[in-house]
Amino acid sequence: MIIDLPATTTRDINRRLVTARDEGGAVALGRVLTLIIDVGARDPEPAIEAANDASREHPCRVLVLTQDDAEHTATLDAQIRLGGDAGASEVIVLRPTPELAEHLDTLVMPLLLPDAPIVTWWPYEVPADPAQHPLGRMAQRRITDSTQCTNPTGALRRLSQVHVEGNTDLAWTRATLWRGLIAATLDQPPYEPVHHAVVTGQADHPSVDLVAAWLAQALRCPVTIDRVKDAPAITSVRLTRGGGDIVLERPDGKTAALLQPDQPEHRIALPIRQLRECLAEELRRLDPDEVYGEVLQKGLARVSS
């Protein structure tokens, strides 16, 4: 069910939600958090679709803020999506005029679920300081996605300078499976130290930088990035040890080959992670990601490319 509310107020939106709940049985009970999505001037639909999918694991109220550049007096257009159009959540799309958009925190406050955690997500461009952004100050977790920025590598470096507990980036989440496989491989005999590591992948993909930074921070060895134009995200990680190299390769973005000395080749399904998977993973935890913070603030400085 989709309800359009042109030239409305947050009071009217709340009233319409109550009416829809009474009429159709849509309820806010069981919602575990409020997810605020700030898409700026970009298309909100991909983010809404990902949030709807993630909501099946994490029922939530989704507040989507998108720009309305029309030249008219200060008004708020809104749309409520319930039922099949909202997954296991209730989606409220807000289109404030530029004048109202100057006070986004005041705008969304009446629509927050009471006594529920708040997560703010910027699916596209990263704010200068997520924790000091009006929508970031009210949130327990702040999610950015440097892979979608105009300058992904630059965005990652800026995030490293303003990082505080509660911040995370989906470029880190996209590399979870790589980190898990590498850690599991190194946790097997002969437990030799790694002398050098090389991470190969898409030239400007921030997951490449974060995996390299994680290796540099965890292994305390030199790590080099081999940047390849138009590669499908991360394509390989090579770890050099005295007894021979460990290589994890994924040239096609789908299946990886794990090569180790004196062992047969292992084939592993390792597809590029979809947005909905990464968002759902981040919504599972509201505590600070201390490893990400350490990698971002200390590990990046150890990497050469």
mmCIF file of C-alpha atoms in Angstrom:
data_model
loop_
_atom_site.group_PDB
_atom_site.id
_atom_site.type_symbol
_atom_site.label_atom_id
_atom_site.label_comp_id
_atom_site.label_asym_id
_atom_site.label_seq_id
_atom_site.Cartn_x
_atom_site.Cartn_y
_atom_site.Cartn_z
ATOM 1 C CA MET A 1 0.000 0.000 0.000
ATOM 2 C CA ILE A 2 1.316 3.435 -0.982
ATOM 3 C CA ILE A 3 -0.143 6.636 0.473
ATOM 4 C CA ASP A 4 0.879 9.971 -1.070
ATOM 5 C CA LEU A 5 0.764 13.023 1.192
ATOM 6 C CA PRO A 6 1.560 16.247 -0.711
ATOM 7 C CA ALA A 7 2.162 19.466 1.244
ATOM 8 C CA THR A 8 1.892 17.689 4.576
ATOM 9 C CA THR A 9 3.337 17.851 8.102
ATOM 10 C CA THR A 10 4.919 15.291 10.398
ATOM 11 C CA ARG A 11 1.776 15.475 12.557
ATOM 12 C CA ASP A 12 -0.352 14.466 9.553
ATOM 13 C CA ILE A 13 2.074 11.677 8.655
ATOM 14 C CA ASN A 14 1.837 10.209 12.149
ATOM 15 C CA ARG A 15 -1.950 10.501 12.082
ATOM 16 C CA ARG A 16 -2.112 8.708 8.723
ATOM 17 C CA LEU A 17 0.138 5.920 10.026
ATOM 18 C CA VAL A 18 -2.234 5.347 12.932
ATOM 19 C CA THR A 19 -5.199 5.276 10.552
ATOM 20 C CA ALA A 20 -3.478 2.779 8.249
ATOM 21 C CA ARG A 21 -2.633 0.636 11.260
ATOM 22 C CA ASP A 22 -6.237 0.575 12.382
ATOM 23 C CA GLU A 23 -7.645 -0.039 8.918
ATOM 24 C CA GLY A 24 -5.212 -2.571 7.533
ATOM 25 C CA GLY A 25 -3.516 -4.126 10.508
ATOM 26 C CA ALA A 26 -0.119 -2.559 9.748
ATOM 27 C CA VAL A 27 1.622 -2.242 13.086
ATOM 28 C CA ALA A 28 4.781 -0.698 14.445
ATOM 29 C CA LEU A 29 5.001 -3.305 17.196
ATOM 30 C CA GLY A 30 8.129 -5.391 16.883
ATOM 31 C CA ARG A 31 10.094 -2.729 15.020
ATOM 32 C CA VAL A 32 13.608 -2.997 16.397
ATOM 33 C CA LEU A 33 15.071 0.295 15.165
ATOM 34 C CA THR A 34 14.613 3.420 13.083
ATOM 35 C CA LEU A 35 16.703 3.500 9.903
ATOM 36 C CA ILE A 36 17.236 6.992 8.491
ATOM 37 C CA ILE A 37 18.394 7.071 4.865
ATOM 38 C CA ASP A 38 19.736 10.323 3.404
ATOM 39 C CA VAL A 39 20.038 9.982 -0.387
ATOM 40 C CA GLY A 40 20.516 13.663 -1.193
ATOM 41 C CA ALA A 41 19.605 14.343 -4.814
ATOM 42 C CA ARG A 42 20.104 10.729 -5.922
ATOM 43 C CA ASP A 43 17.510 8.071 -6.747
ATOM 44 C CA PRO A 44 16.128 6.706 -3.443
ATOM 45 C CA GLU A 45 14.703 3.463 -4.879
ATOM 46 C CA PRO A 46 17.865 1.250 -4.735
ATOM 47 C CA ALA A 47 18.362 2.192 -1.081
ATOM 48 C CA ILE A 48 14.687 1.610 -0.273
ATOM 49 C CA GLU A 49 14.794 -1.805 -1.979
ATOM 50 C CA ALA A 50 17.874 -2.801 0.031
ATOM 51 C CA ALA A 51 16.274 -1.566 3.257
ATOM 52 C CA ASN A 52 13.090 -3.522 2.517
ATOM 53 C CA ASP A 53 15.098 -6.716 2.025
ATOM 54 C CA ALA A 54 17.150 -6.104 5.176
ATOM 55 C CA SER A 55 13.970 -5.387 7.143
ATOM 56 C CA ARG A 56 12.883 -9.021 6.841
ATOM 57 C CA GLU A 57 15.704 -9.759 9.276
ATOM 58 C CA HIS A 58 15.500 -6.420 11.121
ATOM 59 C CA PRO A 59 11.906 -5.041 11.146
ATOM 60 C CA CYS A 60 12.234 -1.278 11.300
ATOM 61 C CA ARG A 61 10.761 2.087 10.454
ATOM 62 C CA VAL A 62 12.582 3.526 7.464
ATOM 63 C CA LEU A 63 12.731 7.301 7.025
ATOM 64 C CA VAL A 64 14.023 8.281 3.579
ATOM 65 C CA LEU A 65 15.128 11.863 2.961
ATOM 66 C CA THR A 66 15.412 13.018 -0.632
ATOM 67 C CA GLN A 67 15.771 16.500 -2.064
ATOM 68 C CA ASP A 68 12.912 18.505 -3.515
ATOM 69 C CA ASP A 69 14.442 21.299 -5.583
ATOM 70 C CA ALA A 70 11.131 22.744 -6.748
ATOM 71 C CA GLU A 71 10.838 26.472 -6.188
ATOM 72 C CA HIS A 72 7.842 26.944 -3.932
ATOM 73 C CA THR A 73 7.131 27.894 -0.350
ATOM 74 C CA ALA A 74 8.396 25.742 2.494
ATOM 75 C CA THR A 75 6.411 22.518 2.256
ATOM 76 C CA LEU A 76 6.944 18.843 2.866
ATOM 77 C CA ASP A 77 5.807 16.153 0.450
ATOM 78 C CA ALA A 78 5.712 12.635 1.816
ATOM 79 C CA GLN A 79 4.840 9.095 0.869
ATOM 80 C CA ILE A 80 4.026 6.196 3.186
ATOM 81 C CA ARG A 81 4.666 2.629 2.043
ATOM 82 C CA LEU A 82 3.271 -0.314 3.955
ATOM 83 C CA GLY A 83 2.751 -4.031 3.473
ATOM 84 C CA GLY A 84 4.116 -5.533 0.269
ATOM 85 C CA ASP A 85 5.652 -2.191 -0.747
ATOM 86 C CA ALA A 86 7.764 -2.024 2.412
ATOM 87 C CA GLY A 87 9.032 -5.528 3.182
ATOM 88 C CA ALA A 88 8.803 -6.048 6.935
ATOM 89 C CA SER A 89 9.206 -2.342 7.589
ATOM 90 C CA GLU A 90 7.165 0.798 7.158
ATOM 91 C CA VAL A 91 8.766 3.277 4.788
ATOM 92 C CA ILE A 92 8.219 7.032 4.968
ATOM 93 C CA VAL A 93 9.723 9.014 2.094
ATOM 94 C CA LEU A 94 10.194 12.706 2.906
ATOM 95 C CA ARG A 95 10.796 15.350 0.237
ATOM 96 C CA PRO A 96 11.405 18.637 2.039
ATOM 97 C CA THR A 97 12.057 21.868 0.175
ATOM 98 C CA PRO A 98 15.593 23.287 0.588
ATOM 99 C CA GLU A 99 14.408 25.603 3.367
ATOM 100 C CA LEU A 100 13.099 22.690 5.447
ATOM 101 C CA ALA A 101 16.103 20.529 4.549
ATOM 102 C CA GLU A 102 18.327 22.847 6.572
ATOM 103 C CA HIS A 103 16.865 21.269 9.722
ATOM 104 C CA LEU A 104 16.706 17.567 8.927
ATOM 105 C CA ASP A 105 17.078 16.469 12.542
ATOM 106 C CA THR A 106 14.064 18.533 13.621
ATOM 107 C CA LEU A 107 12.120 17.204 10.660
ATOM 108 C CA VAL A 108 12.608 13.504 11.418
ATOM 109 C CA MET A 109 12.404 13.685 15.213
ATOM 110 C CA PRO A 110 8.597 13.389 15.470
ATOM 111 C CA LEU A 111 8.730 10.271 13.251
ATOM 112 C CA LEU A 112 11.301 8.292 15.236
ATOM 113 C CA LEU A 113 10.168 5.120 16.974
ATOM 114 C CA PRO A 114 10.145 5.724 20.741
ATOM 115 C CA ASP A 115 12.853 3.980 22.779
ATOM 116 C CA ALA A 116 14.360 2.315 19.702
ATOM 117 C CA PRO A 117 17.946 2.598 18.407
ATOM 118 C CA ILE A 118 18.597 4.899 15.465
ATOM 119 C CA VAL A 119 20.830 4.055 12.512
ATOM 120 C CA THR A 120 21.648 6.665 9.866
ATOM 121 C CA TRP A 121 22.781 5.565 6.412
ATOM 122 C CA TRP A 122 24.189 7.666 3.567
ATOM 123 C CA PRO A 123 24.009 5.382 0.480
ATOM 124 C CA TYR A 124 25.829 7.789 -1.823
ATOM 125 C CA GLU A 125 28.021 10.769 -0.982
ATOM 126 C CA VAL A 126 29.702 10.748 2.437
ATOM 127 C CA PRO A 127 29.205 13.787 4.696
ATOM 128 C CA ALA A 128 32.316 15.636 5.825
ATOM 129 C CA ASP A 129 31.916 14.277 9.365
ATOM 130 C CA PRO A 130 29.136 11.676 9.799
ATOM 131 C CA ALA A 131 29.127 11.951 13.598
ATOM 132 C CA GLN A 132 28.617 15.732 13.453
ATOM 133 C CA HIS A 133 25.994 15.678 10.705
ATOM 134 C CA PRO A 134 22.526 16.580 12.093
ATOM 135 C CA LEU A 135 21.266 13.078 11.270
ATOM 136 C CA GLY A 136 24.453 11.457 12.550
ATOM 137 C CA ARG A 137 24.394 13.117 15.957
ATOM 138 C CA MET A 138 21.138 11.382 16.874
ATOM 139 C CA ALA A 139 22.236 7.901 15.735
ATOM 140 C CA GLN A 140 23.918 5.027 17.571
ATOM 141 C CA ARG A 141 25.354 3.742 14.287
ATOM 142 C CA ARG A 142 26.312 5.736 11.197
ATOM 143 C CA ILE A 143 26.747 3.846 7.921
ATOM 144 C CA THR A 144 28.471 5.309 4.883
ATOM 145 C CA ASP A 145 29.244 3.743 1.513
ATOM 146 C CA SER A 146 32.454 5.114 0.051
ATOM 147 C CA THR A 147 32.130 2.800 -2.976
ATOM 148 C CA GLN A 148 29.311 5.026 -4.253
ATOM 149 C CA CYS A 149 31.158 8.319 -3.816
ATOM 150 C CA THR A 150 32.473 10.442 -6.655
ATOM 151 C CA ASN A 151 35.980 9.984 -5.223
ATOM 152 C CA PRO A 152 35.918 6.691 -3.262
ATOM 153 C CA THR A 153 39.548 6.670 -2.156
ATOM 154 C CA GLY A 154 39.415 10.303 -1.098
ATOM 155 C CA ALA A 155 36.213 9.668 0.856
ATOM 156 C CA LEU A 156 37.867 6.795 2.708
ATOM 157 C CA ARG A 157 40.828 8.955 3.681
ATOM 158 C CA ARG A 158 38.481 11.686 4.940
ATOM 159 C CA LEU A 159 36.557 9.154 7.003
ATOM 160 C CA SER A 160 39.808 8.025 8.620
ATOM 161 C CA GLN A 161 40.426 11.564 9.876
ATOM 162 C CA VAL A 162 37.027 11.986 11.555
ATOM 163 C CA HIS A 163 36.336 8.426 12.727
ATOM 164 C CA VAL A 164 34.549 7.911 16.026
ATOM 165 C CA GLU A 165 32.923 4.847 17.586
ATOM 166 C CA GLY A 166 29.672 4.008 15.838
ATOM 167 C CA ASN A 167 30.887 4.845 12.328
ATOM 168 C CA THR A 168 31.240 2.123 9.704
ATOM 169 C CA ASP A 169 31.420 1.882 5.927
ATOM 170 C CA LEU A 170 29.889 -0.690 3.583
ATOM 171 C CA ALA A 171 33.202 -1.003 1.746
ATOM 172 C CA TRP A 172 34.421 -2.759 4.916
ATOM 173 C CA THR A 173 31.323 -4.957 5.039
ATOM 174 C CA ARG A 174 31.744 -5.970 1.394
ATOM 175 C CA ALA A 175 35.121 -7.486 2.311
ATOM 176 C CA THR A 176 33.866 -9.579 5.265
ATOM 177 C CA LEU A 177 34.072 -12.884 3.383
ATOM 178 C CA TRP A 178 37.595 -12.140 2.128
ATOM 179 C CA ARG A 179 38.759 -11.369 5.648
ATOM 180 C CA GLY A 180 37.119 -14.514 7.007
ATOM 181 C CA LEU A 181 38.735 -16.792 4.416
ATOM 182 C CA ILE A 182 42.170 -15.249 4.851
ATOM 183 C CA ALA A 183 41.986 -15.461 8.650
ATOM 184 C CA ALA A 184 40.840 -19.108 8.499
ATOM 185 C CA THR A 185 43.690 -19.991 6.130
ATOM 186 C CA LEU A 186 46.341 -18.384 8.337
ATOM 187 C CA ASP A 187 44.892 -20.186 11.343
ATOM 188 C CA GLN A 188 46.193 -23.503 10.007
ATOM 189 C CA PRO A 189 49.684 -25.076 10.208
ATOM 190 C CA PRO A 190 52.501 -24.318 9.584
ATOM 191 C CA TYR A 191 51.771 -20.901 11.213
ATOM 192 C CA GLU A 192 54.625 -19.171 9.395
ATOM 193 C CA PRO A 193 54.858 -15.392 9.530
ATOM 194 C CA VAL A 194 53.810 -13.444 6.446
ATOM 195 C CA HIS A 195 56.695 -11.383 5.058
ATOM 196 C CA HIS A 196 54.792 -9.448 2.398
ATOM 197 C CA ALA A 197 51.250 -9.173 1.042
ATOM 198 C CA VAL A 198 49.813 -7.913 -2.245
ATOM 199 C CA VAL A 199 46.139 -7.022 -2.710
ATOM 200 C CA THR A 200 44.959 -6.719 -6.325
ATOM 201 C CA GLY A 201 41.703 -5.176 -7.414
ATOM 202 C CA GLN A 202 39.741 -2.342 -8.948
ATOM 203 C CA ALA A 203 41.799 0.823 -9.007
ATOM 204 C CA ASP A 204 39.464 3.017 -6.955
ATOM 205 C CA HIS A 205 37.512 0.417 -4.971
ATOM 206 C CA PRO A 206 37.819 1.242 -1.258
ATOM 207 C CA SER A 207 37.394 -2.415 -0.219
ATOM 208 C CA VAL A 208 40.792 -3.041 -1.797
ATOM 209 C CA ASP A 209 42.343 -0.375 0.425
ATOM 210 C CA LEU A 210 40.584 -1.655 3.539
ATOM 211 C CA VAL A 211 41.647 -5.284 3.048
ATOM 212 C CA ALA A 212 45.223 -4.125 2.486
ATOM 213 C CA ALA A 213 45.042 -1.925 5.594
ATOM 214 C CA TRP A 214 43.594 -4.809 7.630
ATOM 215 C CA LEU A 215 46.461 -7.099 6.571
ATOM 216 C CA ALA A 216 49.058 -4.437 7.323
ATOM 217 C CA GLN A 217 47.602 -3.785 10.766
ATOM 218 C CA ALA A 218 47.063 -7.435 11.692
ATOM 219 C CA LEU A 219 50.243 -8.959 10.245
ATOM 220 C CA ARG A 220 52.626 -6.020 10.715
ATOM 221 C CA CYS A 221 54.218 -6.693 7.340
ATOM 222 C CA PRO A 222 54.625 -4.602 4.165
ATOM 223 C CA VAL A 223 51.467 -4.587 2.049
ATOM 224 C CA THR A 224 51.238 -3.374 -1.536
ATOM 225 C CA ILE A 225 48.130 -2.603 -3.581
ATOM 226 C CA ASP A 226 48.111 -3.539 -7.269
ATOM 227 C CA ARG A 227 45.416 -1.362 -8.821
ATOM 228 C CA VAL A 228 43.794 -2.666 -12.011
ATOM 229 C CA LYS A 229 41.385 -0.574 -14.061
ATOM 230 C CA ASP A 230 37.874 -2.089 -14.428
ATOM 231 C CA ALA A 231 38.646 -5.118 -12.246
ATOM 232 C CA PRO A 232 35.627 -6.605 -10.399
ATOM 233 C CA ALA A 233 36.335 -5.253 -6.881
ATOM 234 C CA ILE A 234 39.007 -7.389 -5.144
ATOM 235 C CA THR A 235 40.512 -9.983 -7.482
ATOM 236 C CA SER A 236 43.352 -11.521 -5.461
ATOM 237 C CA VAL A 237 45.334 -11.526 -2.237
ATOM 238 C CA ARG A 238 48.853 -12.975 -2.180
ATOM 239 C CA LEU A 239 50.596 -13.687 1.122
ATOM 240 C CA THR A 240 54.301 -14.456 0.933
ATOM 241 C CA ARG A 241 55.722 -16.823 3.574
ATOM 242 C CA GLY A 242 58.977 -18.742 3.871
ATOM 243 C CA GLY A 243 57.350 -22.043 2.900
ATOM 244 C CA GLY A 244 55.597 -20.642 -0.161
ATOM 245 C CA ASP A 245 52.856 -18.217 -1.137
ATOM 246 C CA ILE A 246 49.202 -18.392 -0.198
ATOM 247 C CA VAL A 247 47.035 -17.001 -3.000
ATOM 248 C CA LEU A 248 43.305 -16.333 -2.958
ATOM 249 C CA GLU A 249 42.149 -15.406 -6.479
ATOM 250 C CA ARG A 250 38.721 -14.313 -7.739
ATOM 251 C CA PRO A 251 39.233 -13.010 -11.291
ATOM 252 C CA ASP A 252 35.590 -13.301 -12.371
ATOM 253 C CA GLY A 253 33.921 -11.798 -9.298
ATOM 254 C CA LYS A 254 32.113 -15.085 -8.600
ATOM 255 C CA THR A 255 34.338 -18.043 -7.694
ATOM 256 C CA ALA A 256 37.652 -17.957 -5.864
ATOM 257 C CA ALA A 257 40.587 -20.355 -5.993
ATOM 258 C CA LEU A 258 42.677 -20.892 -2.860
ATOM 259 C CA LEU A 259 46.234 -21.972 -3.642
ATOM 260 C CA GLN A 260 48.545 -23.160 -0.852
ATOM 261 C CA PRO A 261 51.919 -24.960 -0.861
ATOM 262 C CA ASP A 262 51.654 -28.773 -0.998
ATOM 263 C CA GLN A 263 47.848 -28.692 -1.109
ATOM 264 C CA PRO A 264 45.334 -29.147 -3.928
ATOM 265 C CA GLU A 265 43.528 -26.110 -5.272
ATOM 266 C CA HIS A 266 40.322 -25.300 -3.419
ATOM 267 C CA ARG A 267 37.402 -23.698 -5.275
ATOM 268 C CA ILE A 268 35.183 -21.445 -3.154
ATOM 269 C CA ALA A 269 31.987 -19.582 -4.021
ATOM 270 C CA LEU A 270 32.842 -15.934 -3.376
ATOM 271 C CA PRO A 271 30.426 -13.681 -5.294
ATOM 272 C CA ILE A 272 30.565 -9.903 -5.001
ATOM 273 C CA ARG A 273 28.253 -9.077 -2.108
ATOM 274 C CA GLN A 274 24.993 -7.312 -2.826
ATOM 275 C CA LEU A 275 23.940 -4.115 -1.099
ATOM 276 C CA ARG A 276 21.078 -5.753 0.824
ATOM 277 C CA GLU A 277 23.444 -8.369 2.305
ATOM 278 C CA CYS A 278 25.873 -5.719 3.521
ATOM 279 C CA LEU A 279 23.157 -3.529 4.991
ATOM 280 C CA ALA A 280 21.575 -6.486 6.814
ATOM 281 C CA GLU A 281 24.969 -7.416 8.277
ATOM 282 C CA GLU A 282 25.525 -3.916 9.613
ATOM 283 C CA LEU A 283 22.061 -3.758 11.162
ATOM 284 C CA ARG A 284 22.828 -6.920 13.156
ATOM 285 C CA ARG A 285 25.191 -5.030 15.385
ATOM 286 C CA LEU A 286 24.755 -1.691 17.111
ATOM 287 C CA ASP A 287 27.982 -1.867 19.103
ATOM 288 C CA PRO A 288 31.111 -0.119 17.787
ATOM 289 C CA ASP A 289 33.203 -2.002 15.226
ATOM 290 C CA GLU A 290 36.571 -1.605 16.905
ATOM 291 C CA VAL A 291 38.520 -3.532 14.265
ATOM 292 C CA TYR A 292 37.198 -1.289 11.493
ATOM 293 C CA GLY A 293 38.173 1.792 13.482
ATOM 294 C CA GLU A 294 41.704 0.525 14.036
ATOM 295 C CA VAL A 295 42.129 -0.446 10.391
ATOM 296 C CA LEU A 296 40.791 2.902 9.180
ATOM 297 C CA GLN A 297 42.838 5.051 11.518
ATOM 298 C CA LYS A 298 46.081 3.061 11.697
ATOM 299 C CA GLY A 299 46.136 0.425 8.980
ATOM 300 C CA LEU A 300 45.665 2.728 5.978
ATOM 301 C CA ALA A 301 48.843 4.587 6.866
ATOM 302 C CA ARG A 302 50.840 1.333 6.679
ATOM 303 C CA VAL A 303 49.865 0.546 3.077
ATOM 304 C CA SER A 304 51.828 1.410 -0.032
ATOM 305 C CA SER A 305 50.264 1.420 -3.503
#
